Amino acid sequence: MTTTHPEEVFEYNCSIGFGSDEESANIVYQTIIVDHELSTKVKRNINLHSSSEDGSHHLIINFTSSDARQLRSSVKGTLDTIHLSIETLTKFVEQ
């Protein structure tokens, strides 16, 4: 008798805050939203949340995958892109 097990699902969720800086939040959101996942095993959902209570802006990113390695790779790539975007924005603000 063969027993089948449901496919294991791995998840990673993160929230990146931008305080009241709506422009930077939108720029970073637009930067990462155009990059599609290379692996069909990874699903990525990205939302930009703006709070009417305190005026803060957050990127909310949810990853799910049946493959832990693919999930790690996707999360790392997305966070690297976000980091580079924020560094670039910071350099422009300094000038």
mmCIF file of N, CA and C in Angstrom:
data_model
loop_
_atom_site.group_PDB
_atom_site.id
_atom_site.type_symbol
_atom_site.label_atom_id
_atom_site.label_comp_id
_atom_site.label_asym_id
_atom_site.label_seq_id
_atom_site.Cartn_x
_atom_site.Cartn_y
_atom_site.Cartn_z
ATOM 1 N N MET A 1 0.846 -1.176 0.000
ATOM 2 C CA MET A 1 0.000 0.000 0.000
ATOM 3 C C MET A 1 0.896 1.245 0.000
ATOM 4 N N THR A 2 0.619 2.164 -0.871
ATOM 5 C CA THR A 2 1.380 3.406 -0.975
ATOM 6 C C THR A 2 0.603 4.527 -0.310
ATOM 7 N N THR A 3 1.294 5.240 0.554
ATOM 8 C CA THR A 3 0.673 6.379 1.218
ATOM 9 C C THR A 3 1.208 7.653 0.587
ATOM 10 N N THR A 4 0.322 8.518 0.206
ATOM 11 C CA THR A 4 0.757 9.802 -0.351
ATOM 12 C C THR A 4 0.652 10.868 0.730
ATOM 13 N N HIS A 5 1.640 11.723 0.764
ATOM 14 C CA HIS A 5 1.659 12.820 1.732
ATOM 15 C C HIS A 5 1.418 14.122 0.984
ATOM 16 N N PRO A 6 0.621 14.983 1.572
ATOM 17 C CA PRO A 6 0.444 16.284 0.913
ATOM 18 C C PRO A 6 1.789 16.987 0.817
ATOM 19 N N GLU A 7 1.944 17.735 -0.228
ATOM 20 C CA GLU A 7 3.199 18.448 -0.447
ATOM 21 C C GLU A 7 3.438 19.455 0.672
ATOM 22 N N GLU A 8 4.644 19.435 1.197
ATOM 23 C CA GLU A 8 5.011 20.359 2.263
ATOM 24 C C GLU A 8 5.118 21.769 1.689
ATOM 25 N N VAL A 9 4.642 22.739 2.443
ATOM 26 C CA VAL A 9 4.676 24.128 1.993
ATOM 27 C C VAL A 9 5.500 24.941 2.990
ATOM 28 N N PHE A 10 6.429 25.708 2.448
ATOM 29 C CA PHE A 10 7.266 26.595 3.246
ATOM 30 C C PHE A 10 6.804 28.023 2.999
ATOM 31 N N GLU A 11 6.838 28.840 4.044
ATOM 32 C CA GLU A 11 6.386 30.226 3.927
ATOM 33 C C GLU A 11 7.398 31.179 4.556
ATOM 34 N N TYR A 12 7.433 32.383 3.998
ATOM 35 C CA TYR A 12 8.203 33.473 4.595
ATOM 36 C C TYR A 12 7.396 34.745 4.376
ATOM 37 N N ASN A 13 7.175 35.490 5.448
ATOM 38 C CA ASN A 13 6.425 36.738 5.377
ATOM 39 C C ASN A 13 7.270 37.848 5.986
ATOM 40 N N CYS A 14 7.252 39.009 5.351
ATOM 41 C CA CYS A 14 7.988 40.135 5.932
ATOM 42 C C CYS A 14 7.258 41.448 5.657
ATOM 43 N N SER A 15 7.540 42.399 6.518
ATOM 44 C CA SER A 15 6.996 43.745 6.399
ATOM 45 C C SER A 15 8.163 44.714 6.511
ATOM 46 N N ILE A 16 8.271 45.607 5.549
ATOM 47 C CA ILE A 16 9.357 46.584 5.538
ATOM 48 C C ILE A 16 8.735 47.969 5.651
ATOM 49 N N GLY A 17 9.069 48.661 6.721
ATOM 50 C CA GLY A 17 8.474 49.960 6.997
ATOM 51 C C GLY A 17 9.250 51.114 6.378
ATOM 52 N N PHE A 18 8.507 52.107 5.908
ATOM 53 C CA PHE A 18 9.097 53.314 5.327
ATOM 54 C C PHE A 18 8.663 54.567 6.078
ATOM 55 N N GLY A 19 8.070 54.388 7.231
ATOM 56 C CA GLY A 19 7.586 55.543 7.987
ATOM 57 C C GLY A 19 6.568 56.318 7.164
ATOM 58 N N SER A 20 6.698 57.626 7.148
ATOM 59 C CA SER A 20 5.757 58.456 6.392
ATOM 60 C C SER A 20 6.246 58.752 4.975
ATOM 61 N N ASP A 21 7.338 58.115 4.549
ATOM 62 C CA ASP A 21 7.939 58.368 3.232
ATOM 63 C C ASP A 21 7.218 57.570 2.136
ATOM 64 N N GLU A 22 6.087 58.103 1.703
ATOM 65 C CA GLU A 22 5.271 57.421 0.697
ATOM 66 C C GLU A 22 5.995 57.296 -0.645
ATOM 67 N N GLU A 23 6.728 58.327 -1.033
ATOM 68 C CA GLU A 23 7.418 58.304 -2.326
ATOM 69 C C GLU A 23 8.441 57.166 -2.396
ATOM 70 N N SER A 24 9.259 57.024 -1.371
ATOM 71 C CA SER A 24 10.249 55.939 -1.359
ATOM 72 C C SER A 24 9.570 54.577 -1.340
ATOM 73 N N ALA A 25 8.520 54.444 -0.569
ATOM 74 C CA ALA A 25 7.782 53.179 -0.517
ATOM 75 C C ALA A 25 7.254 52.811 -1.899
ATOM 76 N N ASN A 26 6.702 53.791 -2.613
ATOM 77 C CA ASN A 26 6.186 53.539 -3.965
ATOM 78 C C ASN A 26 7.297 53.185 -4.948
ATOM 79 N N ILE A 27 8.428 53.860 -4.853
ATOM 80 C CA ILE A 27 9.545 53.581 -5.765
ATOM 81 C C ILE A 27 10.057 52.161 -5.558
ATOM 82 N N VAL A 28 10.254 51.766 -4.307
ATOM 83 C CA VAL A 28 10.737 50.409 -4.030
ATOM 84 C C VAL A 28 9.699 49.380 -4.468
ATOM 85 N N TYR A 29 8.435 49.643 -4.199
ATOM 86 C CA TYR A 29 7.360 48.740 -4.626
ATOM 87 C C TYR A 29 7.382 48.566 -6.145
ATOM 88 N N GLN A 30 7.460 49.664 -6.889
ATOM 89 C CA GLN A 30 7.479 49.599 -8.351
ATOM 90 C C GLN A 30 8.729 48.885 -8.868
ATOM 91 N N THR A 31 9.830 48.993 -8.128
ATOM 92 C CA THR A 31 11.069 48.331 -8.529
ATOM 93 C C THR A 31 10.953 46.817 -8.425
ATOM 94 N N ILE A 32 10.362 46.325 -7.342
ATOM 95 C CA ILE A 32 10.324 44.866 -7.160
ATOM 96 C C ILE A 32 9.111 44.204 -7.799
ATOM 97 N N ILE A 33 8.057 44.940 -8.042
ATOM 98 C CA ILE A 33 6.838 44.325 -8.585
ATOM 99 C C ILE A 33 7.038 43.846 -10.028
ATOM 100 N N VAL A 34 7.958 44.458 -10.764
ATOM 101 C CA VAL A 34 8.167 44.073 -12.163
ATOM 102 C C VAL A 34 8.986 42.800 -12.314
ATOM 103 N N ASP A 35 9.737 42.413 -11.269
ATOM 104 C CA ASP A 35 10.531 41.187 -11.327
ATOM 105 C C ASP A 35 9.652 39.989 -11.009
ATOM 106 N N HIS A 36 9.470 39.126 -11.989
ATOM 107 C CA HIS A 36 8.659 37.931 -11.778
ATOM 108 C C HIS A 36 9.536 36.804 -11.263
ATOM 109 N N GLU A 37 8.927 35.904 -10.539
ATOM 110 C CA GLU A 37 9.657 34.757 -10.005
ATOM 111 C C GLU A 37 10.180 33.895 -11.145
ATOM 112 N N LEU A 38 11.432 33.467 -11.019
ATOM 113 C CA LEU A 38 12.028 32.602 -12.032
ATOM 114 C C LEU A 38 11.562 31.165 -11.871
ATOM 115 N N SER A 39 11.237 30.785 -10.662
ATOM 116 C CA SER A 39 10.796 29.420 -10.396
ATOM 117 C C SER A 39 9.278 29.372 -10.260
ATOM 118 N N THR A 40 8.679 28.388 -10.901
ATOM 119 C CA THR A 40 7.231 28.209 -10.763
ATOM 120 C C THR A 40 6.879 27.607 -9.409
ATOM 121 N N LYS A 41 7.893 27.163 -8.654
ATOM 122 C CA LYS A 41 7.653 26.580 -7.334
ATOM 123 C C LYS A 41 7.442 27.642 -6.258
ATOM 124 N N VAL A 42 7.758 28.889 -6.578
ATOM 125 C CA VAL A 42 7.653 29.968 -5.589
ATOM 126 C C VAL A 42 6.541 30.925 -5.998
ATOM 127 N N LYS A 43 5.689 31.228 -5.051
ATOM 128 C CA LYS A 43 4.646 32.239 -5.252
ATOM 129 C C LYS A 43 4.982 33.416 -4.346
ATOM 130 N N ARG A 44 4.959 34.616 -4.921
ATOM 131 C CA ARG A 44 5.293 35.827 -4.169
ATOM 132 C C ARG A 44 4.150 36.811 -4.313
ATOM 133 N N ASN A 45 3.690 37.331 -3.198
ATOM 134 C CA ASN A 45 2.625 38.317 -3.183
ATOM 135 C C ASN A 45 3.174 39.578 -2.516
ATOM 136 N N ILE A 46 3.102 40.701 -3.227
ATOM 137 C CA ILE A 46 3.656 41.961 -2.720
ATOM 138 C C ILE A 46 2.544 43.004 -2.664
ATOM 139 N N ASN A 47 2.405 43.637 -1.514
ATOM 140 C CA ASN A 47 1.418 44.698 -1.348
ATOM 141 C C ASN A 47 2.069 45.897 -0.679
ATOM 142 N N LEU A 48 1.571 47.061 -1.022
ATOM 143 C CA LEU A 48 1.998 48.291 -0.363
ATOM 144 C C LEU A 48 0.838 48.733 0.513
ATOM 145 N N HIS A 49 1.077 48.772 1.810
ATOM 146 C CA HIS A 49 0.029 49.123 2.765
ATOM 147 C C HIS A 49 0.300 50.519 3.319
ATOM 148 N N SER A 50 -0.714 51.363 3.250
ATOM 149 C CA SER A 50 -0.621 52.705 3.824
ATOM 150 C C SER A 50 -1.633 52.806 4.952
ATOM 151 N N SER A 51 -1.168 53.167 6.122
ATOM 152 C CA SER A 51 -2.032 53.271 7.288
ATOM 153 C C SER A 51 -2.647 54.661 7.362
ATOM 154 N N SER A 52 -3.960 54.697 7.452
ATOM 155 C CA SER A 52 -4.629 55.993 7.588
ATOM 156 C C SER A 52 -4.515 56.513 9.021
ATOM 157 N N GLU A 53 -4.215 55.617 9.958
ATOM 158 C CA GLU A 53 -4.115 56.021 11.363
ATOM 159 C C GLU A 53 -2.866 56.843 11.656
ATOM 160 N N ASP A 54 -1.707 56.343 11.213
ATOM 161 C CA ASP A 54 -0.462 57.046 11.542
ATOM 162 C C ASP A 54 0.320 57.515 10.316
ATOM 163 N N GLY A 55 -0.210 57.290 9.121
ATOM 164 C CA GLY A 55 0.446 57.754 7.901
ATOM 165 C C GLY A 55 1.670 56.959 7.503
ATOM 166 N N SER A 56 1.847 55.777 8.095
ATOM 167 C CA SER A 56 3.022 54.967 7.767
ATOM 168 C C SER A 56 2.767 54.108 6.528
ATOM 169 N N HIS A 57 3.852 53.707 5.888
ATOM 170 C CA HIS A 57 3.792 52.908 4.664
ATOM 171 C C HIS A 57 4.670 51.677 4.844
ATOM 172 N N HIS A 58 4.122 50.518 4.471
ATOM 173 C CA HIS A 58 4.839 49.249 4.616
ATOM 174 C C HIS A 58 4.712 48.427 3.349
ATOM 175 N N LEU A 59 5.815 47.800 2.959
ATOM 176 C CA LEU A 59 5.773 46.755 1.941
ATOM 177 C C LEU A 59 5.502 45.455 2.682
ATOM 178 N N ILE A 60 4.473 44.746 2.270
ATOM 179 C CA ILE A 60 4.137 43.455 2.857
ATOM 180 C C ILE A 60 4.416 42.413 1.786
ATOM 181 N N ILE A 61 5.320 41.476 2.077
ATOM 182 C CA ILE A 61 5.708 40.473 1.086
ATOM 183 C C ILE A 61 5.497 39.090 1.681
ATOM 184 N N ASN A 62 4.779 38.243 0.939
ATOM 185 C CA ASN A 62 4.513 36.869 1.348
ATOM 186 C C ASN A 62 5.059 35.929 0.287
ATOM 187 N N PHE A 63 5.866 34.978 0.716
ATOM 188 C CA PHE A 63 6.424 33.958 -0.168
ATOM 189 C C PHE A 63 5.896 32.597 0.272
ATOM 190 N N THR A 64 5.555 31.737 -0.672
ATOM 191 C CA THR A 64 5.238 30.339 -0.384
ATOM 192 C C THR A 64 5.900 29.481 -1.445
ATOM 193 N N SER A 65 6.329 28.290 -1.023
ATOM 194 C CA SER A 65 6.994 27.392 -1.956
ATOM 195 C C SER A 65 6.948 25.966 -1.428
ATOM 196 N N SER A 66 7.004 25.028 -2.347
ATOM 197 C CA SER A 66 7.111 23.620 -1.973
ATOM 198 C C SER A 66 8.578 23.205 -1.871
ATOM 199 N N ASP A 67 9.492 24.109 -2.193
ATOM 200 C CA ASP A 67 10.927 23.818 -2.183
ATOM 201 C C ASP A 67 11.650 24.866 -1.332
ATOM 202 N N ALA A 68 12.246 24.432 -0.227
ATOM 203 C CA ALA A 68 12.895 25.363 0.706
ATOM 204 C C ALA A 68 14.052 26.116 0.058
ATOM 205 N N ARG A 69 14.818 25.453 -0.789
ATOM 206 C CA ARG A 69 15.950 26.127 -1.446
ATOM 207 C C ARG A 69 15.479 27.217 -2.395
ATOM 208 N N GLN A 70 14.455 26.924 -3.160
ATOM 209 C CA GLN A 70 13.912 27.928 -4.078
ATOM 210 C C GLN A 70 13.336 29.110 -3.303
ATOM 211 N N LEU A 71 12.700 28.812 -2.173
ATOM 212 C CA LEU A 71 12.151 29.875 -1.331
ATOM 213 C C LEU A 71 13.273 30.775 -0.818
ATOM 214 N N ARG A 72 14.332 30.177 -0.290
ATOM 215 C CA ARG A 72 15.470 30.941 0.220
ATOM 216 C C ARG A 72 16.067 31.825 -0.874
ATOM 217 N N SER A 73 16.231 31.264 -2.047
ATOM 218 C CA SER A 73 16.806 32.008 -3.167
ATOM 219 C C SER A 73 15.920 33.186 -3.561
ATOM 220 N N SER A 74 14.622 32.967 -3.594
ATOM 221 C CA SER A 74 13.689 34.027 -3.965
ATOM 222 C C SER A 74 13.667 35.145 -2.927
ATOM 223 N N VAL A 75 13.622 34.760 -1.651
ATOM 224 C CA VAL A 75 13.618 35.759 -0.579
ATOM 225 C C VAL A 75 14.902 36.582 -0.631
ATOM 226 N N LYS A 76 16.033 35.916 -0.770
ATOM 227 C CA LYS A 76 17.324 36.613 -0.823
ATOM 228 C C LYS A 76 17.376 37.586 -2.002
ATOM 229 N N GLY A 77 16.953 37.135 -3.176
ATOM 230 C CA GLY A 77 16.968 38.001 -4.352
ATOM 231 C C GLY A 77 16.082 39.222 -4.182
ATOM 232 N N THR A 78 14.897 39.018 -3.624
ATOM 233 C CA THR A 78 13.968 40.129 -3.415
ATOM 234 C C THR A 78 14.523 41.114 -2.390
ATOM 235 N N LEU A 79 15.048 40.596 -1.279
ATOM 236 C CA LEU A 79 15.601 41.481 -0.252
ATOM 237 C C LEU A 79 16.850 42.207 -0.742
ATOM 238 N N ASP A 80 17.655 41.555 -1.570
ATOM 239 C CA ASP A 80 18.819 42.230 -2.165
ATOM 240 C C ASP A 80 18.375 43.394 -3.050
ATOM 241 N N THR A 81 17.332 43.180 -3.842
ATOM 242 C CA THR A 81 16.809 44.240 -4.709
ATOM 243 C C THR A 81 16.265 45.399 -3.882
ATOM 244 N N ILE A 82 15.546 45.082 -2.815
ATOM 245 C CA ILE A 82 15.012 46.125 -1.938
ATOM 246 C C ILE A 82 16.159 46.910 -1.298
ATOM 247 N N HIS A 83 17.158 46.208 -0.814
ATOM 248 C CA HIS A 83 18.313 46.861 -0.187
ATOM 249 C C HIS A 83 19.011 47.802 -1.169
ATOM 250 N N LEU A 84 19.250 47.331 -2.376
ATOM 251 C CA LEU A 84 19.900 48.160 -3.394
ATOM 252 C C LEU A 84 19.040 49.374 -3.745
ATOM 253 N N SER A 85 17.733 49.192 -3.830
ATOM 254 C CA SER A 85 16.822 50.305 -4.129
ATOM 255 C C SER A 85 16.878 51.362 -3.038
ATOM 256 N N ILE A 86 16.874 50.924 -1.785
ATOM 257 C CA ILE A 86 16.916 51.869 -0.668
ATOM 258 C C ILE A 86 18.260 52.593 -0.627
ATOM 259 N N GLU A 87 19.356 51.871 -0.870
ATOM 260 C CA GLU A 87 20.674 52.521 -0.918
ATOM 261 C C GLU A 87 20.726 53.576 -2.016
ATOM 262 N N THR A 88 20.181 53.260 -3.174
ATOM 263 C CA THR A 88 20.167 54.204 -4.298
ATOM 264 C C THR A 88 19.341 55.432 -3.952
ATOM 265 N N LEU A 89 18.156 55.231 -3.372
ATOM 266 C CA LEU A 89 17.315 56.362 -2.967
ATOM 267 C C LEU A 89 18.036 57.236 -1.945
ATOM 268 N N THR A 90 18.732 56.617 -1.016
ATOM 269 C CA THR A 90 19.474 57.357 0.007
ATOM 270 C C THR A 90 20.558 58.221 -0.621
ATOM 271 N N LYS A 91 21.247 57.695 -1.614
ATOM 272 C CA LYS A 91 22.302 58.464 -2.296
ATOM 273 C C LYS A 91 21.722 59.686 -3.001
ATOM 274 N N PHE A 92 20.539 59.535 -3.619
ATOM 275 C CA PHE A 92 19.916 60.669 -4.301
ATOM 276 C C PHE A 92 19.459 61.729 -3.305
ATOM 277 N N VAL A 93 18.993 61.309 -2.155
ATOM 278 C CA VAL A 93 18.543 62.256 -1.130
ATOM 279 C C VAL A 93 19.726 63.039 -0.579
ATOM 280 N N GLU A 94 20.887 62.368 -0.449
ATOM 281 C CA GLU A 94 22.085 63.026 0.081
ATOM 282 C C GLU A 94 22.608 64.110 -0.846
ATOM 283 N N GLN A 95 22.323 64.019 -2.139
ATOM 284 C CA GLN A 95 22.873 64.983 -3.101
ATOM 285 C C GLN A 95 22.108 66.256 -3.129
#
